[in-house]
Amino acid sequence: ENIALDKEILLIENRQLQKALNQWRRRRKRGRAMGLLYHSNPSLAQFFSPAKMQSIRENLAASEAAKRDEQARKEDAKLQRTILKEQKEADIIQQRMEREAARQVTKQQKEMDKAARAAQRQIDKELRDEKKA
């Protein structure tokens, strides 16, 4: 019973906070100045034509679109840098693996050459021993 009451109180508080947040967001959008008022002589009557208002609204919308485009461009550039960095790291790892493989091949070749020389020395020694005997 007590838990249900606490839950109900929290739900009501949550709804009120959501409502206040939505109102605050709407107020922020609505409160942008359009730059139409003449601050030099505020006592005079000021009239604004609908065409001028529409033009200013279009300019504001265009600037907002430009901001969004710029943000998208920056995110795309960041993504491209990340992809390039990962590709470089993959290339470096691939080069390391290739160098290691080349080292292994060289090492095996040296071991085979060493074994071949040892076998040749053994054969030569046996031939010399046969000639002596």
PDB file of N, CA and C in Angstrom, residues 17-32:
ATOM      1  N   LEU A  17       7.116  17.261 -14.264  1.00  0.00           N
ATOM      2  CA  LEU A  17       8.441  17.668 -14.735  1.00  0.00           C
ATOM      3  C   LEU A  17       8.535  17.597 -16.260  1.00  0.00           C
ATOM      4  N   GLN A  18       7.949  16.571 -16.857  1.00  0.00           N
ATOM      5  CA  GLN A  18       7.935  16.463 -18.316  1.00  0.00           C
ATOM      6  C   GLN A  18       7.183  17.635 -18.938  1.00  0.00           C
ATOM      7  N   LYS A  19       6.058  17.985 -18.333  1.00  0.00           N
ATOM      8  CA  LYS A  19       5.256  19.102 -18.836  1.00  0.00           C
ATOM      9  C   LYS A  19       6.042  20.411 -18.740  1.00  0.00           C
ATOM     10  N   ALA A  20       6.716  20.632 -17.615  1.00  0.00           N
ATOM     11  CA  ALA A  20       7.517  21.843 -17.440  1.00  0.00           C
ATOM     12  C   ALA A  20       8.661  21.887 -18.454  1.00  0.00           C
ATOM     13  N   LEU A  21       9.287  20.750 -18.699  1.00  0.00           N
ATOM     14  CA  LEU A  21      10.380  20.694 -19.664  1.00  0.00           C
ATOM     15  C   LEU A  21       9.889  21.008 -21.072  1.00  0.00           C
ATOM     16  N   ASN A  22       8.746  20.460 -21.449  1.00  0.00           N
ATOM     17  CA  ASN A  22       8.188  20.743 -22.774  1.00  0.00           C
ATOM     18  C   ASN A  22       7.840  22.216 -22.925  1.00  0.00           C
ATOM     19  N   GLN A  23       7.266  22.818 -21.886  1.00  0.00           N
ATOM     20  CA  GLN A  23       6.948  24.247 -21.942  1.00  0.00           C
ATOM     21  C   GLN A  23       8.222  25.067 -22.083  1.00  0.00           C
ATOM     22  N   TRP A  24       9.247  24.699 -21.345  1.00  0.00           N
ATOM     23  CA  TRP A  24      10.514  25.434 -21.415  1.00  0.00           C
ATOM     24  C   TRP A  24      11.105  25.336 -22.818  1.00  0.00           C
ATOM     25  N   ARG A  25      11.046  24.161 -23.435  1.00  0.00           N
ATOM     26  CA  ARG A  25      11.570  23.994 -24.794  1.00  0.00           C
ATOM     27  C   ARG A  25      10.792  24.844 -25.793  1.00  0.00           C
ATOM     28  N   ARG A  26       9.452  24.854 -25.665  1.00  0.00           N
ATOM     29  CA  ARG A  26       8.641  25.669 -26.574  1.00  0.00           C
ATOM     30  C   ARG A  26       8.955  27.150 -26.401  1.00  0.00           C
ATOM     31  N   ARG A  27       9.134  27.586 -25.170  1.00  0.00           N
ATOM     32  CA  ARG A  27       9.428  28.978 -24.884  1.00  0.00           C
ATOM     33  C   ARG A  27      10.775  29.370 -25.486  1.00  0.00           C
ATOM     34  N   ARG A  28      11.747  28.477 -25.428  1.00  0.00           N
ATOM     35  CA  ARG A  28      13.063  28.773 -25.996  1.00  0.00           C
ATOM     36  C   ARG A  28      12.980  28.941 -27.500  1.00  0.00           C
ATOM     37  N   LYS A  29      12.206  28.102 -28.173  1.00  0.00           N
ATOM     38  CA  LYS A  29      12.063  28.218 -29.621  1.00  0.00           C
ATOM     39  C   LYS A  29      11.345  29.499 -29.996  1.00  0.00           C
ATOM     40  N   ARG A  30      10.319  29.814 -29.248  1.00  0.00           N
ATOM     41  CA  ARG A  30       9.490  30.957 -29.567  1.00  0.00           C
ATOM     42  C   ARG A  30      10.214  32.275 -29.284  1.00  0.00           C
ATOM     43  N   GLY A  31      11.169  32.262 -28.381  1.00  0.00           N
ATOM     44  CA  GLY A  31      11.767  33.496 -27.908  1.00  0.00           C
ATOM     45  C   GLY A  31      12.900  34.048 -28.748  1.00  0.00           C
ATOM     46  N   ARG A  32      13.117  33.547 -29.930  1.00  0.00           N
ATOM     47  CA  ARG A  32      14.217  34.058 -30.744  1.00  0.00           C
ATOM     48  C   ARG A  32      13.858  35.409 -31.348  1.00  0.00           C
TER      49      ARG A  32
END
